[in-house]
PDB file of C-alpha atoms in Angstrom:
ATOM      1  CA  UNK A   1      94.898  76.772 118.996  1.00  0.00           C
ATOM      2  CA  UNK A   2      96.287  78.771 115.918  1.00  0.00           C
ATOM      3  CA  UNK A   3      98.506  76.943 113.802  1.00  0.00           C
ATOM      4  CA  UNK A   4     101.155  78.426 111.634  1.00  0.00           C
ATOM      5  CA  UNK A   5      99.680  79.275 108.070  1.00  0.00           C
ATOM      6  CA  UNK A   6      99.286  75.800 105.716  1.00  0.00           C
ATOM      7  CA  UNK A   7     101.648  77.121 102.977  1.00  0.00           C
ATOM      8  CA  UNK A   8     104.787  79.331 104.014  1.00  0.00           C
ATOM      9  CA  UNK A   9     105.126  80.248 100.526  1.00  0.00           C
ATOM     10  CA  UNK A  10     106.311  84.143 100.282  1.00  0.00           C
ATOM     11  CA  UNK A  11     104.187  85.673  97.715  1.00  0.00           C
ATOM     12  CA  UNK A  12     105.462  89.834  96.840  1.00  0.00           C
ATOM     13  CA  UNK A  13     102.352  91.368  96.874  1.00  0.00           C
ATOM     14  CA  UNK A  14     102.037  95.051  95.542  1.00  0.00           C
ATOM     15  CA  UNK A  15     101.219  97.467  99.085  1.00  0.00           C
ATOM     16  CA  UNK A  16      98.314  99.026  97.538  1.00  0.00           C
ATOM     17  CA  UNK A  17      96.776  95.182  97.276  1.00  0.00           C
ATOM     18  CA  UNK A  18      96.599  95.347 100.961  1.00  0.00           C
ATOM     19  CA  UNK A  19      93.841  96.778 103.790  1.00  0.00           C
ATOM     20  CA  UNK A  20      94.747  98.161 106.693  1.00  0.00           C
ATOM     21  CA  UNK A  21      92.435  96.984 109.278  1.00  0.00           C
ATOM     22  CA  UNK A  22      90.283  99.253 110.653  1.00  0.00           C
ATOM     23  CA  UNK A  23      90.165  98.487 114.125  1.00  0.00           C
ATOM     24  CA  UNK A  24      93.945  98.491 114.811  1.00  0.00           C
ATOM     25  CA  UNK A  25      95.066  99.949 118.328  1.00  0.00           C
ATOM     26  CA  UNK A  26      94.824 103.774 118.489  1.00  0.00           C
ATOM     27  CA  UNK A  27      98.189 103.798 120.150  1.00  0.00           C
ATOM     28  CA  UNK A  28      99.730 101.807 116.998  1.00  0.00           C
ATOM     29  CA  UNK A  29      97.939 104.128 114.379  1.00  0.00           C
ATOM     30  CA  UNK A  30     100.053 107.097 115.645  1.00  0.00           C
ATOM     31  CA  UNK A  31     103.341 105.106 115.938  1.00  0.00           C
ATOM     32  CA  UNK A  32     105.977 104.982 113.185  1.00  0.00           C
ATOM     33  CA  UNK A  33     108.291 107.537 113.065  1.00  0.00           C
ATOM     34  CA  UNK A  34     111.259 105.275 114.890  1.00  0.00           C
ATOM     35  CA  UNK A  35     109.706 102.321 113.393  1.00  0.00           C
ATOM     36  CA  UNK A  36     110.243 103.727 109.732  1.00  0.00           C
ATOM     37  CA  UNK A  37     114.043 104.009 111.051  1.00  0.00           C
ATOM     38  CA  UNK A  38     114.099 100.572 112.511  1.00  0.00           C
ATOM     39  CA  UNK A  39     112.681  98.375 109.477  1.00  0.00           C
ATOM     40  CA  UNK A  40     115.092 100.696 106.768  1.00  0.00           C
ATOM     41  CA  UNK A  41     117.721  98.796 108.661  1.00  0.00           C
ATOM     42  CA  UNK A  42     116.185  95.500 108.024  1.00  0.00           C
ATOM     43  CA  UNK A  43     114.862  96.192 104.646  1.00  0.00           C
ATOM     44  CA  UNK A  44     111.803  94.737 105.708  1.00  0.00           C
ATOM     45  CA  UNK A  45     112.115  91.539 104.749  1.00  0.00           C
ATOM     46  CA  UNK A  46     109.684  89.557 107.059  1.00  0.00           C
ATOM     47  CA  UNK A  47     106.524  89.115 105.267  1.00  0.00           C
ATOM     48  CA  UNK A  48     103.210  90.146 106.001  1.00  0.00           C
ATOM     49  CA  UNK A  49     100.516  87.887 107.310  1.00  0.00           C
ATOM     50  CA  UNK A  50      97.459  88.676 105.204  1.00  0.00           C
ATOM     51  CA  UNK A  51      94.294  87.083 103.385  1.00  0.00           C
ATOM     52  CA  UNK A  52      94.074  86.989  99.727  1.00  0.00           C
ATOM     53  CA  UNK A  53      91.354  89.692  99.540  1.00  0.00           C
ATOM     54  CA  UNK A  54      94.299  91.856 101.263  1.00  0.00           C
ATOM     55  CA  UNK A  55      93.228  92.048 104.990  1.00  0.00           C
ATOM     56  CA  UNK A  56      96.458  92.325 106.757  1.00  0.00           C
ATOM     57  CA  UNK A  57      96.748  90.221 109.655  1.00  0.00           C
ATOM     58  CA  UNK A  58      99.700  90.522 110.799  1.00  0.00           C
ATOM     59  CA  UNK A  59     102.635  93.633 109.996  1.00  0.00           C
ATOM     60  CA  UNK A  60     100.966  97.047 110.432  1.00  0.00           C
ATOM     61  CA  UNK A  61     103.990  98.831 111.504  1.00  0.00           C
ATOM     62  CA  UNK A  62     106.139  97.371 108.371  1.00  0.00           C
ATOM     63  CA  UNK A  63     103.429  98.047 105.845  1.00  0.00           C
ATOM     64  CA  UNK A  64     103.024 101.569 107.331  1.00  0.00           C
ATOM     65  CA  UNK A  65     107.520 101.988 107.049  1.00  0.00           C
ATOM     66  CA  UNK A  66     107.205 100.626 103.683  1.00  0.00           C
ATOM     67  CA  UNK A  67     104.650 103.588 102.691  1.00  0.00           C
ATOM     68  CA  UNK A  68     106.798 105.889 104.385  1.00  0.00           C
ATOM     69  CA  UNK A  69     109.769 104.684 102.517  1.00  0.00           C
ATOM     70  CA  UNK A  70     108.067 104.372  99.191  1.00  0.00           C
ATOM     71  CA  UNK A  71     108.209 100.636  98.966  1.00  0.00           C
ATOM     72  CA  UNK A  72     105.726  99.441  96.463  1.00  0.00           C
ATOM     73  CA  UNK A  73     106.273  95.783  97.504  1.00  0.00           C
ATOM     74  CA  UNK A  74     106.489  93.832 100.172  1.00  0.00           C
ATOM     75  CA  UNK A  75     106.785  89.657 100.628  1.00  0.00           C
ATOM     76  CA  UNK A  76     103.492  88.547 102.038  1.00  0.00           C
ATOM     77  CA  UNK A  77     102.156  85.071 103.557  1.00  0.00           C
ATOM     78  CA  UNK A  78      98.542  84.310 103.334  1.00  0.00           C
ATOM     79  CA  UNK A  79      96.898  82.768 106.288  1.00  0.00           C
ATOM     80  CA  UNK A  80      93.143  82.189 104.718  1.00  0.00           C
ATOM     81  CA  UNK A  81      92.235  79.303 106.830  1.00  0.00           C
ATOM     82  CA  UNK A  82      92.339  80.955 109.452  1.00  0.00           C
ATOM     83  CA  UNK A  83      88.912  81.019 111.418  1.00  0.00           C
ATOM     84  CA  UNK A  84      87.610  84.846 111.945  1.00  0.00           C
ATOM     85  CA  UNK A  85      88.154  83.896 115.790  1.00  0.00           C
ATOM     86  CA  UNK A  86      92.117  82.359 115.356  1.00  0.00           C
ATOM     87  CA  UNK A  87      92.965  86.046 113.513  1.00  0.00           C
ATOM     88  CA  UNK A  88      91.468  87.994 116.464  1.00  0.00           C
ATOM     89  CA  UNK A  89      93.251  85.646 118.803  1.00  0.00           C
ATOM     90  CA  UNK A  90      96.670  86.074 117.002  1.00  0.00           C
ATOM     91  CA  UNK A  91      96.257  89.834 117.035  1.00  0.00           C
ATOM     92  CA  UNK A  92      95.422  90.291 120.580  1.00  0.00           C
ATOM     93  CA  UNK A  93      98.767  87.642 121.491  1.00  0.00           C
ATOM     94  CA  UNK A  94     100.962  90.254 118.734  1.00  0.00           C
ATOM     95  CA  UNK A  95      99.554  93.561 120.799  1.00  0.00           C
ATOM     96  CA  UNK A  96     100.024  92.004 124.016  1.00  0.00           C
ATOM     97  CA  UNK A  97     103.489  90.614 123.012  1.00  0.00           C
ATOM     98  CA  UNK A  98     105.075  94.326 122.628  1.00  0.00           C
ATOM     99  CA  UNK A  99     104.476  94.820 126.097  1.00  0.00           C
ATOM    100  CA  UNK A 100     107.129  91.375 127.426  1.00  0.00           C
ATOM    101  CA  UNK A 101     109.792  92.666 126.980  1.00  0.00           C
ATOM    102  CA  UNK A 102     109.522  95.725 129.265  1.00  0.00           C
ATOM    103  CA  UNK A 103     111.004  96.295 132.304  1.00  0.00           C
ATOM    104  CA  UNK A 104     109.314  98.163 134.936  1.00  0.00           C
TER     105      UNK A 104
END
């Protein structure tokens, strides 16, 4: 079971501290433009999951608006004791998430 990160503290991290990671959906790699539109509107506030040697878990699409926006910082929450196998598993629940809400 993954359990929410020990400390909630929001850290600002500088984007450039922070790896994409490399085996992100295809499908989410080419998505943005409306997205970029989307978080402007919410200034994207909601942090980024991430480990302190900057792999992002969590927030792809608002680190990749920030960039397009020219944000140079964004509020972060590390997750570092998370197990290799609890990030996977809360990656694969985020990716299948988008899906839900759809109708049809």
């Amino acid at each position: 079971m993954i359990q929410p990160p020990q400390s909630t503290e929001i850290q600002t991290w500088n984007i450039d501290r922070l790896v994409f990671y490399v085996r992100n959906p295809p499908q989410e790699r080419r998505r943005g433009g409306s997205h970029v539109r989307q978080h402007s509107r919410v200034r994207l506030q909601d942090p980024v999951l991430a480990r302190s040697d900057g792999e992002w878990v969590d927030g792809h699409l608002r680190l990749k608006a920030a960039r397009k926006l020219g944000i140079t910082d964004v509020p972060v929450i590390l997750c570092d004791e998370w197990t290799e196998a609890q990030v996977k598993a809360f990656r694969l629940m985020v990716n299948r998430s988008v899906t839900w809400g759809r109708v049809g």
